[in-house]
Amino acid sequence: MFVPRLLLKQLYTFGSLRNADGGVRFSIKNRLSDAELTGLRRVSVAGTDVPLDGVRVELPDGRALAARDLTPRTPVAFALRDMLDIRAAMPPLAPGKHHIEIEFDSRPFGNLTLDVEDSIVHDAPRRDRVPRARDDDYAPEIVAERQRFVERVSGASLEHTTRFSFDPHVVQGNCELFSGVAQIPLGFAGPLHVDGEHATGEFVIPLATTEGTLVASYNRGMQLVNASGGVRCTVVADAMQRAPVFVFGDARRARDFVRWVHEHVDRIREEAEGTSSVAKLQDIDAYMANKFAFLRFNYTTGDAAGQNMVGRATFAACSWLLDNYPEPVDRFYLESNFATDKKASHVNIMRTRGKRVTAEVTVPRAVLIERMRVEPETLVHHYGVANVGALLSGANNNGLHSANAITAMFIATGQDVANVAESSAGVVYAELTAARDLYMSITIPSLIVATHGGGTKLPTQQECLRVLGCATRGTVNKLAEIIAGVVLAGELSLASAISSSDWVSSHERYGRNR
């Protein structure tokens, strides 16, 4: 079974090289799939082949085997995530970087050669550090020990952060060194009537926030939308990216590489999609500058947000590229900053990252005047003036505060809150209809949401997703439509408050204590 060089390097645990009694040691970890080791053929460290009689393999169960004990008849299980320590009898290494080469036999991967560089690491003096347990780092005992450690080191008393209602094991994969919770107030607004292709009906909206007036403002906007027949929401595009960069000797070589990539997209797709049953590679956008070839791999990722999923898929695809492109590649980086992960960018506004979703509503003139004490003409003029302000400021949003709704709903439903950096981008449009009513819409071009994976599995976040009817498979577009509808309701509410001069008085009434 062929294993690309880049994937093979992932077996080595970088930073594990150390001088040890009578030699050196380093670690390898199975990051591929369950396997068996059936032979160790060669170990070379710093350009010196170590005699196999001087090589020992330390197993996860504590046993140590001589290298010659590994044979096809006496294989050693090497399960996924297992770690092995290899000790080589040799003089100690000097500080700095050293070349390591290991050749071994395995099932089902066959003969493999691991070729890496690592730096010698000296054991630093022990310092007081947050406690952790190797066997079960989410057991109540180690959680309590960490809490006592924090109180001892900081001198502060942990009264509220230590109180939580769930088994700490449920946060495994979400939070390391778990020690407690940061409680955020949760309010419910609505119901909001949504007319979407995936979300249809009325939804009570969970908003987790510490900002006074936020829930009240969105609640007011939802009542206005409901009185106007509801908000119409449409998901128009879906894409999640990873953007590697390939460095060449000159621009022509970069151009030729891009041509070769486009000729082999189907084969690249096979490698990428082979890492996941969910990720589907749609296409690859190429951008060239100087002697660099930037590739944006665009995927759909089902109900998951998908950043880790597409990272793994793109890594596999690029491993195949590097092994099969007939010309040399000077350098390669899996991420070039062109996916702009957790950063606002115009490329994502234009090309979509996550869900591209539009919410729109037509507010009858009488309803707007009666409920918001403002005329449609005033709001349309206000948005024209605000467009100039957004242009001058260089903002990624010509609306008012879409990040408020997105952040509050992200926290409530277990989204990666740092994705608000991209998800806050918005394009607002307002017009006066022929009947002198107000039409308003917002397009959110990079709304990164999930209903599966990540923090969506946590207990309180699952409850909020169930409230929205978004806790089952196939509901991510439904959640996107609901969030877009809430965002538009908030735009209407705040714009009306500013235009009618109610904004400051509302904060005085509902806002933070002075």
Coordinates of C-alpha atoms in Angstrom, one line a residue:
M1 CA 0.0 0.0 0.0
F2 CA 1.5 3.3 -1.1
V3 CA 1.9 6.0 1.6
P4 CA 2.8 9.5 0.4
R5 CA 6.0 11.0 1.9
L6 CA 4.2 13.8 3.6
L7 CA 1.8 11.5 5.3
L8 CA 4.6 9.1 6.3
K9 CA 6.4 12.0 8.0
Q10 CA 3.4 12.4 10.3
L11 CA 4.4 9.1 12.0
Y12 CA 7.4 10.8 13.6
T13 CA 6.8 12.8 16.8
F14 CA 8.7 16.0 16.3
G15 CA 10.4 17.3 19.5
S16 CA 10.9 13.8 20.9
L17 CA 14.6 13.4 20.1
R18 CA 16.6 13.3 23.3
N19 CA 19.9 12.1 24.7
A20 CA 19.2 9.2 27.0
D21 CA 21.2 6.8 29.1
G22 CA 23.6 5.0 26.8
G23 CA 22.3 6.6 23.6
V24 CA 19.4 8.6 22.2
R25 CA 15.6 8.1 22.0
F26 CA 12.8 9.3 19.9
S27 CA 9.1 8.5 19.3
I28 CA 6.9 7.5 16.5
K29 CA 3.1 7.5 16.6
N30 CA 0.6 5.8 14.3
R31 CA -1.4 8.5 12.7
L32 CA -2.5 6.4 9.7
S33 CA -4.6 3.3 10.7
D34 CA -4.3 0.1 12.6
A35 CA -1.2 -1.8 11.6
E36 CA 1.4 -4.4 12.6
L37 CA 5.2 -3.9 12.7
T38 CA 6.9 -7.0 11.1
G39 CA 10.5 -5.9 11.0
L40 CA 13.0 -3.1 11.7
R41 CA 15.6 -3.0 8.9
R42 CA 17.6 0.1 9.6
V43 CA 18.0 3.1 12.0
S44 CA 20.3 5.9 11.1
V45 CA 20.8 9.0 13.3
A46 CA 23.0 12.0 12.4
G47 CA 24.4 10.1 9.4
T48 CA 25.4 7.1 11.4
D49 CA 23.8 3.6 11.0
V50 CA 23.1 2.2 14.4
P51 CA 23.7 -1.6 14.7
L52 CA 20.3 -3.3 15.1
D53 CA 21.7 -5.1 18.2
G54 CA 21.8 -1.7 19.8
V55 CA 18.2 -0.7 19.0
R56 CA 15.3 -1.4 21.3
V57 CA 11.6 -0.6 20.8
E58 CA 9.6 0.3 23.8
L59 CA 5.9 -0.6 23.5
P60 CA 2.8 1.2 24.9
D61 CA 2.3 -1.6 27.4
G62 CA 5.8 -1.0 28.9
R63 CA 7.6 -4.0 27.2
A64 CA 10.9 -3.4 25.4
L65 CA 11.9 -5.5 22.4
A66 CA 15.1 -5.9 20.6
A67 CA 14.9 -4.7 17.0
R68 CA 15.6 -8.3 15.8
D69 CA 12.5 -9.6 17.7
L70 CA 10.3 -7.9 15.2
T71 CA 9.6 -10.5 12.4
P72 CA 6.7 -11.5 10.2
R73 CA 6.2 -14.4 12.5
T74 CA 6.3 -12.3 15.7
P75 CA 4.7 -9.0 14.7
V76 CA 3.9 -6.2 17.1
A77 CA 0.5 -4.6 17.0
F78 CA 0.7 -0.9 16.2
A79 CA -2.8 0.5 16.5
L80 CA -4.0 3.9 15.5
R81 CA -2.7 6.5 18.0
D82 CA -0.3 4.0 19.6
M83 CA 3.2 5.5 20.4
L84 CA 6.5 3.7 20.3
D85 CA 9.8 4.9 21.8
I86 CA 12.9 3.8 19.9
R87 CA 16.2 3.8 21.8
A88 CA 19.5 3.6 19.9
A89 CA 22.8 2.9 21.6
M90 CA 25.2 5.6 20.4
P91 CA 27.2 8.6 21.6
P92 CA 25.1 11.5 22.8
L93 CA 24.1 14.1 20.1
A94 CA 25.2 17.7 20.2
P95 CA 22.6 20.4 20.3
G96 CA 21.0 21.3 17.0
K97 CA 19.2 19.6 14.1
H98 CA 19.9 16.0 13.2
H99 CA 18.8 13.7 10.4
I100 CA 16.9 10.5 11.3
E101 CA 16.1 7.7 8.9
I102 CA 14.1 4.6 9.9
E103 CA 13.3 1.7 7.5
F104 CA 10.8 -0.8 8.7
D105 CA 8.3 -3.4 7.4
S106 CA 4.6 -3.3 8.3
R107 CA 1.2 -4.8 7.5
P108 CA -0.7 -3.5 5.5
F109 CA 1.6 -0.7 4.4
G110 CA 4.6 -2.9 3.4
N111 CA 8.2 -1.5 3.5
L112 CA 8.4 2.1 4.6
T113 CA 11.2 4.5 5.1
L114 CA 10.8 7.5 7.4
D115 CA 13.1 10.3 6.7
V116 CA 13.0 13.4 9.0
E117 CA 15.0 16.0 10.8
D118 CA 14.6 16.8 14.4
S119 CA 16.4 18.9 17.0
I120 CA 17.9 17.5 20.2
V121 CA 15.8 18.5 23.2
H122 CA 17.3 18.8 26.6
D123 CA 15.1 18.2 29.6
A124 CA 14.4 21.5 31.2
P125 CA 14.2 22.0 34.9
R126 CA 10.8 21.1 36.2
R127 CA 8.5 24.0 36.9
D128 CA 5.1 24.2 38.5
R129 CA 2.6 23.5 35.8
V130 CA -1.1 22.7 35.5
P131 CA -1.6 19.1 36.6
R132 CA -2.7 16.5 34.0
A133 CA -3.4 12.7 34.2
R134 CA -1.9 10.5 31.5
D135 CA -4.7 7.8 31.7
D136 CA -7.8 9.9 32.2
D137 CA -7.4 13.6 32.1
Y138 CA -11.2 14.2 32.5
A139 CA -11.8 12.2 35.7
P140 CA -13.3 14.2 38.6
E141 CA -10.2 13.8 40.7
I142 CA -7.8 15.4 38.2
V143 CA -10.3 18.2 37.5
A144 CA -10.5 18.9 41.2
E145 CA -6.7 18.8 41.5
R146 CA -6.4 21.5 38.7
Q147 CA -9.0 23.7 40.5
R148 CA -7.0 23.5 43.7
F149 CA -3.8 24.3 41.7
V150 CA -5.3 27.4 40.2
E151 CA -6.5 28.6 43.6
R152 CA -3.1 28.0 45.1
V153 CA -1.1 29.6 42.4
S154 CA -3.4 32.6 41.8
G155 CA -4.7 33.2 45.3
A156 CA -8.2 33.5 43.9
S157 CA -11.2 31.5 45.1
L158 CA -13.1 29.5 42.4
E159 CA -16.7 29.5 43.5
H160 CA -18.7 29.6 40.2
T161 CA -16.3 28.3 37.5
T162 CA -16.1 25.0 39.3
R163 CA -19.9 24.3 39.1
F164 CA -21.2 22.5 36.1
S165 CA -23.9 20.0 35.4
F166 CA -22.3 17.5 32.9
D167 CA -19.7 14.7 32.9
P168 CA -16.3 16.3 32.2
H169 CA -15.6 13.5 29.7
V170 CA -18.0 15.1 27.2
V171 CA -15.6 18.0 26.6
Q172 CA -12.8 15.7 25.5
G173 CA -11.8 16.9 22.0
N174 CA -13.2 20.4 22.9
C175 CA -11.1 21.5 25.8
E176 CA -7.7 20.4 27.2
L177 CA -6.9 20.6 30.9
F178 CA -10.6 21.0 31.7
S179 CA -11.1 22.8 35.0
G180 CA -14.6 24.3 35.0
V181 CA -16.9 26.5 33.0
A182 CA -17.4 30.1 32.1
Q183 CA -21.1 30.8 32.4
I184 CA -22.7 33.2 29.9
P185 CA -26.2 34.5 30.3
L186 CA -28.7 33.0 27.8
G187 CA -31.8 34.8 26.6
F188 CA -34.5 33.6 24.2
A189 CA -36.0 36.0 21.6
G190 CA -38.8 35.5 19.2
P191 CA -40.4 33.4 17.9
L192 CA -39.1 34.4 14.5
H193 CA -41.1 33.4 11.4
V194 CA -38.7 32.1 8.7
D195 CA -39.6 31.3 5.2
G196 CA -36.6 29.3 4.0
E197 CA -35.9 26.3 1.8
H198 CA -34.6 24.4 4.9
A199 CA -36.0 26.4 7.8
T200 CA -39.8 26.9 7.6
G201 CA -42.0 28.1 10.5
E202 CA -41.5 29.9 13.8
F203 CA -38.3 29.5 15.9
V204 CA -37.5 30.6 19.4
I205 CA -33.9 32.0 19.2
P206 CA -31.2 31.3 21.9
L207 CA -28.8 34.3 22.3
A208 CA -25.9 33.9 24.8
T209 CA -24.5 37.3 25.6
T210 CA -23.3 39.7 28.3
E211 CA -24.4 42.8 26.3
G212 CA -27.4 44.6 27.7
T213 CA -30.2 45.5 25.2
L214 CA -29.0 42.9 22.7
V215 CA -31.8 40.3 23.3
A216 CA -34.4 43.0 23.6
S217 CA -33.3 44.7 20.3
Y218 CA -33.4 41.4 18.4
N219 CA -36.7 40.5 19.9
R220 CA -38.1 43.9 18.7
G221 CA -36.8 43.3 15.2
M222 CA -38.3 39.8 15.1
Q223 CA -41.7 41.2 16.0
L224 CA -41.4 43.7 13.1
V225 CA -40.4 40.9 10.7
N226 CA -43.3 38.7 11.8
A227 CA -45.7 41.6 11.3
S228 CA -44.3 41.8 7.8
G229 CA -45.0 38.2 6.9
G230 CA -41.6 36.7 8.0
V231 CA -38.1 36.7 6.7
R232 CA -37.3 34.9 3.4
C233 CA -33.9 33.1 3.6
T234 CA -31.9 31.3 0.9
V235 CA -28.5 29.5 1.0
V236 CA -27.0 30.2 -2.3
A237 CA -23.5 28.7 -2.0
D238 CA -21.5 26.3 0.2
A239 CA -17.7 26.0 0.3
M240 CA -14.9 25.3 2.8
Q241 CA -11.3 25.9 1.9
R242 CA -7.7 25.0 2.6
A243 CA -5.2 27.0 0.6
P244 CA -1.7 25.5 0.2
V245 CA 1.1 27.3 -1.6
F246 CA 3.8 25.8 -3.8
V247 CA 7.1 27.7 -4.2
F248 CA 9.1 27.4 -7.4
G249 CA 12.3 28.9 -8.9
D250 CA 10.5 31.3 -11.1
A251 CA 7.0 32.3 -12.4
R252 CA 7.1 30.0 -15.4
R253 CA 7.6 27.0 -13.3
A254 CA 4.7 28.0 -11.1
R255 CA 2.5 28.6 -14.1
D256 CA 3.4 25.1 -15.6
F257 CA 2.6 23.5 -12.2
V258 CA -0.9 25.1 -12.1
R259 CA -1.6 23.8 -15.7
W260 CA -0.5 20.3 -14.5
V261 CA -2.8 20.5 -11.5
H262 CA -5.8 21.4 -13.6
E263 CA -5.1 18.5 -15.9
H264 CA -5.1 16.1 -12.9
V265 CA -8.0 17.4 -10.9
D266 CA -9.9 14.1 -11.0
R267 CA -6.9 12.2 -9.6
I268 CA -6.3 14.9 -7.0
R269 CA -10.0 14.6 -6.0
E270 CA -9.6 10.9 -5.4
E271 CA -6.8 11.4 -3.0
A272 CA -8.6 14.2 -1.1
E273 CA -11.9 12.5 -0.8
G274 CA -10.3 9.2 0.2
T275 CA -9.7 10.7 3.7
S276 CA -13.3 11.4 4.4
S277 CA -16.8 10.0 3.7
V278 CA -18.2 13.5 3.9
A279 CA -15.7 16.0 2.3
K280 CA -16.3 16.5 -1.4
L281 CA -13.8 18.5 -3.5
Q282 CA -15.7 20.8 -5.8
D283 CA -12.9 22.5 -7.6
I284 CA -9.4 24.1 -7.1
D285 CA -8.9 27.8 -7.7
A286 CA -5.4 28.8 -8.7
Y287 CA -3.8 32.2 -8.0
M288 CA -0.3 33.1 -9.1
A289 CA 2.0 35.8 -7.8
N290 CA 5.7 36.2 -8.2
K291 CA 7.0 32.6 -8.2
F292 CA 4.2 31.2 -6.0
A293 CA 1.3 29.0 -6.9
F294 CA -1.6 29.5 -4.4
L295 CA -4.3 26.8 -4.6
R296 CA -7.7 27.2 -2.9
F297 CA -9.2 23.7 -2.5
N298 CA -13.0 24.2 -2.3
Y299 CA -15.0 21.5 -0.5
T300 CA -18.5 20.8 0.8
T301 CA -18.4 19.2 4.3
G302 CA -21.9 18.1 5.2
D303 CA -23.1 19.2 8.6
A304 CA -19.6 19.9 9.9
A305 CA -17.9 23.3 9.6
G306 CA -15.1 21.3 8.2
Q307 CA -11.8 23.2 8.7
N308 CA -10.0 20.2 10.1
M309 CA -11.7 17.8 7.6
V310 CA -10.5 19.8 4.6
G311 CA -7.1 20.3 6.1
R312 CA -6.6 16.5 6.3
A313 CA -8.1 16.0 2.8
T314 CA -5.9 18.7 1.3
F315 CA -2.8 17.4 3.0
A316 CA -3.4 14.0 1.4
A317 CA -4.0 15.6 -2.0
C318 CA -0.8 17.7 -1.8
S319 CA 1.2 14.6 -0.7
W320 CA 0.1 13.0 -4.0
L321 CA 1.0 16.2 -5.9
L322 CA 4.5 16.3 -4.5
D323 CA 5.1 12.6 -5.1
N324 CA 3.8 12.7 -8.7
Y325 CA 4.6 16.2 -10.2
P326 CA 7.5 15.5 -12.5
E327 CA 9.4 18.7 -11.8
P328 CA 11.0 19.9 -8.5
V329 CA 9.0 22.0 -6.0
D330 CA 11.2 24.2 -4.0
R331 CA 8.9 24.5 -0.9
F332 CA 5.4 23.7 0.1
Y333 CA 3.2 25.0 2.9
L334 CA -0.2 23.4 3.6
E335 CA -1.7 26.8 4.5
S336 CA -0.7 30.0 2.8
N337 CA -3.1 32.4 4.6
F338 CA -5.1 32.5 1.4
A339 CA -8.0 30.6 3.0
T340 CA -8.0 33.4 5.5
D341 CA -9.0 31.1 8.3
K342 CA -10.5 33.2 11.1
K343 CA -9.7 36.5 9.4
A344 CA -12.0 38.8 7.4
S345 CA -11.1 39.0 3.7
H346 CA -12.5 40.1 0.4
V347 CA -11.7 36.8 -1.3
N348 CA -14.2 35.1 1.0
I349 CA -16.7 37.8 0.4
M350 CA -16.4 37.2 -3.3
R351 CA -15.8 33.4 -3.3
T352 CA -17.8 32.2 -0.2
R353 CA -16.4 30.4 2.9
G354 CA -18.9 28.3 4.8
K355 CA -22.5 29.1 3.8
R356 CA -23.4 32.1 1.6
V357 CA -26.9 32.9 2.7
T358 CA -29.3 35.8 2.0
A359 CA -32.2 37.0 4.2
E360 CA -34.8 39.5 2.9
V361 CA -38.0 41.1 4.0
T362 CA -40.4 43.7 2.7
V363 CA -41.8 45.8 5.6
P364 CA -45.1 47.5 4.9
R365 CA -44.9 51.2 5.3
A366 CA -47.7 51.4 7.9
V367 CA -46.1 48.6 10.0
L368 CA -42.7 50.3 10.1
I369 CA -44.1 53.6 11.1
E370 CA -46.5 52.1 13.7
R371 CA -43.9 49.9 15.4
M372 CA -40.6 51.7 14.8
R373 CA -41.7 55.3 14.5
V374 CA -39.7 55.8 11.3
E375 CA -40.5 56.1 7.7
P376 CA -39.1 53.8 4.9
E377 CA -37.5 56.8 3.2
T378 CA -35.5 57.6 6.3
L379 CA -34.1 54.1 6.6
V380 CA -33.2 54.0 2.9
H381 CA -31.4 57.4 3.1
H382 CA -29.7 56.3 6.3
Y383 CA -28.3 53.2 4.6
G384 CA -27.1 55.3 1.6
V385 CA -25.1 57.5 4.1
A386 CA -23.9 54.5 6.0
N387 CA -22.5 52.9 2.8
V388 CA -20.2 55.9 2.4
G389 CA -19.1 55.5 6.0
A390 CA -18.4 51.8 5.5
L391 CA -16.4 52.5 2.4
L392 CA -14.3 55.2 4.1
S393 CA -13.6 52.9 7.0
G394 CA -12.6 49.9 5.0
A395 CA -15.2 47.7 6.9
N396 CA -16.1 44.2 5.7
N397 CA -19.8 45.0 6.3
N398 CA -22.0 47.9 5.3
G399 CA -24.6 46.9 7.8
L400 CA -24.7 47.8 11.5
H401 CA -24.1 44.8 13.8
S402 CA -24.5 41.4 12.3
A403 CA -21.7 40.1 14.6
N404 CA -23.9 40.6 17.6
A405 CA -26.5 38.0 16.5
I406 CA -23.9 35.7 15.0
T407 CA -21.7 35.7 18.1
A408 CA -24.6 35.2 20.5
M409 CA -26.0 32.3 18.5
F410 CA -22.5 30.8 17.9
I411 CA -21.9 30.6 21.7
A412 CA -25.4 29.2 22.3
T413 CA -25.2 26.5 19.7
G414 CA -21.5 25.4 20.1
Q415 CA -20.0 27.0 17.0
D416 CA -16.3 28.0 16.9
V417 CA -16.7 31.6 18.0
A418 CA -13.4 32.7 16.4
N419 CA -15.2 32.1 13.0
V420 CA -17.1 35.3 13.7
A421 CA -14.1 37.0 12.2
E422 CA -15.2 35.7 8.7
S423 CA -18.9 35.3 9.4
S424 CA -19.4 38.9 10.4
A425 CA -18.9 40.1 6.8
G426 CA -22.2 41.3 5.3
V427 CA -23.7 43.1 2.3
V428 CA -26.8 45.1 3.1
Y429 CA -29.2 46.5 0.5
A430 CA -32.2 48.7 1.1
E431 CA -34.7 50.2 -1.3
L432 CA -38.1 51.9 -1.4
T433 CA -40.6 49.9 -3.3
A434 CA -43.2 51.2 -5.7
A435 CA -45.7 51.0 -2.9
R436 CA -43.4 53.0 -0.7
D437 CA -42.7 50.0 1.5
L438 CA -39.2 49.1 2.7
Y439 CA -37.4 46.2 1.1
M440 CA -34.2 45.2 3.0
S441 CA -31.8 42.2 2.6
I442 CA -28.5 41.1 3.8
T443 CA -26.1 38.6 2.3
I444 CA -23.7 36.9 4.6
P445 CA -21.0 35.5 2.3
S446 CA -19.0 33.4 4.8
L447 CA -21.2 32.1 7.5
I448 CA -19.3 29.1 9.1
V449 CA -21.7 26.9 11.0
A450 CA -22.2 23.3 12.0
T451 CA -24.8 21.0 13.5
H452 CA -22.4 18.1 13.9
G453 CA -18.9 17.9 15.4
G454 CA -16.9 20.4 17.5
G455 CA -18.8 22.2 20.3
T456 CA -22.2 21.2 19.0
K457 CA -22.1 18.0 21.0
L458 CA -21.8 19.8 24.4
P459 CA -24.9 19.5 26.7
T460 CA -26.1 23.1 26.8
Q461 CA -25.3 23.7 23.1
Q462 CA -27.2 20.5 22.2
E463 CA -30.2 21.8 24.1
C464 CA -30.1 25.1 22.1
L465 CA -29.8 23.2 18.8
R466 CA -32.8 21.1 19.8
V467 CA -34.8 24.2 20.5
L468 CA -34.1 25.3 16.9
G469 CA -34.7 21.8 15.5
C470 CA -31.1 21.6 14.3
A471 CA -29.7 18.8 16.4
T472 CA -30.0 16.0 13.8
R473 CA -28.2 15.2 10.6
G474 CA -28.9 17.3 7.5
T475 CA -29.8 20.5 9.4
V476 CA -26.8 22.8 8.8
N477 CA -28.5 24.8 6.1
K478 CA -31.5 25.2 8.3
L479 CA -29.3 26.7 11.0
A480 CA -27.7 29.0 8.5
E481 CA -31.1 30.3 7.3
I482 CA -32.3 30.9 10.9
I483 CA -29.1 32.8 11.8
A484 CA -29.4 35.0 8.7
G485 CA -33.0 35.8 9.5
V486 CA -32.0 36.8 13.1
V487 CA -29.3 39.0 11.7
L488 CA -31.7 40.9 9.4
A489 CA -34.1 41.4 12.3
G490 CA -31.3 43.0 14.3
E491 CA -30.3 45.2 11.4
L492 CA -33.9 46.5 11.1
S493 CA -34.2 47.1 14.9
L494 CA -30.9 49.0 15.3
A495 CA -31.3 51.0 12.1
S496 CA -34.8 52.1 13.2
A497 CA -33.5 52.9 16.7
I498 CA -30.7 55.1 15.3
S499 CA -32.9 56.8 12.8
S500 CA -35.6 57.6 15.3
S501 CA -33.1 58.6 18.0
D502 CA -34.1 55.7 20.3
W503 CA -30.7 54.1 20.4
V504 CA -29.1 55.9 23.4
S505 CA -32.3 55.9 25.4
S506 CA -32.7 52.1 24.9
H507 CA -29.2 51.5 26.2
E508 CA -29.9 53.7 29.2
R509 CA -33.0 51.7 30.0
Y510 CA -31.8 48.1 29.3
G511 CA -28.0 48.4 29.2
R512 CA -25.2 47.9 31.6
N513 CA -25.4 49.1 35.1
R514 CA -23.6 52.4 35.7

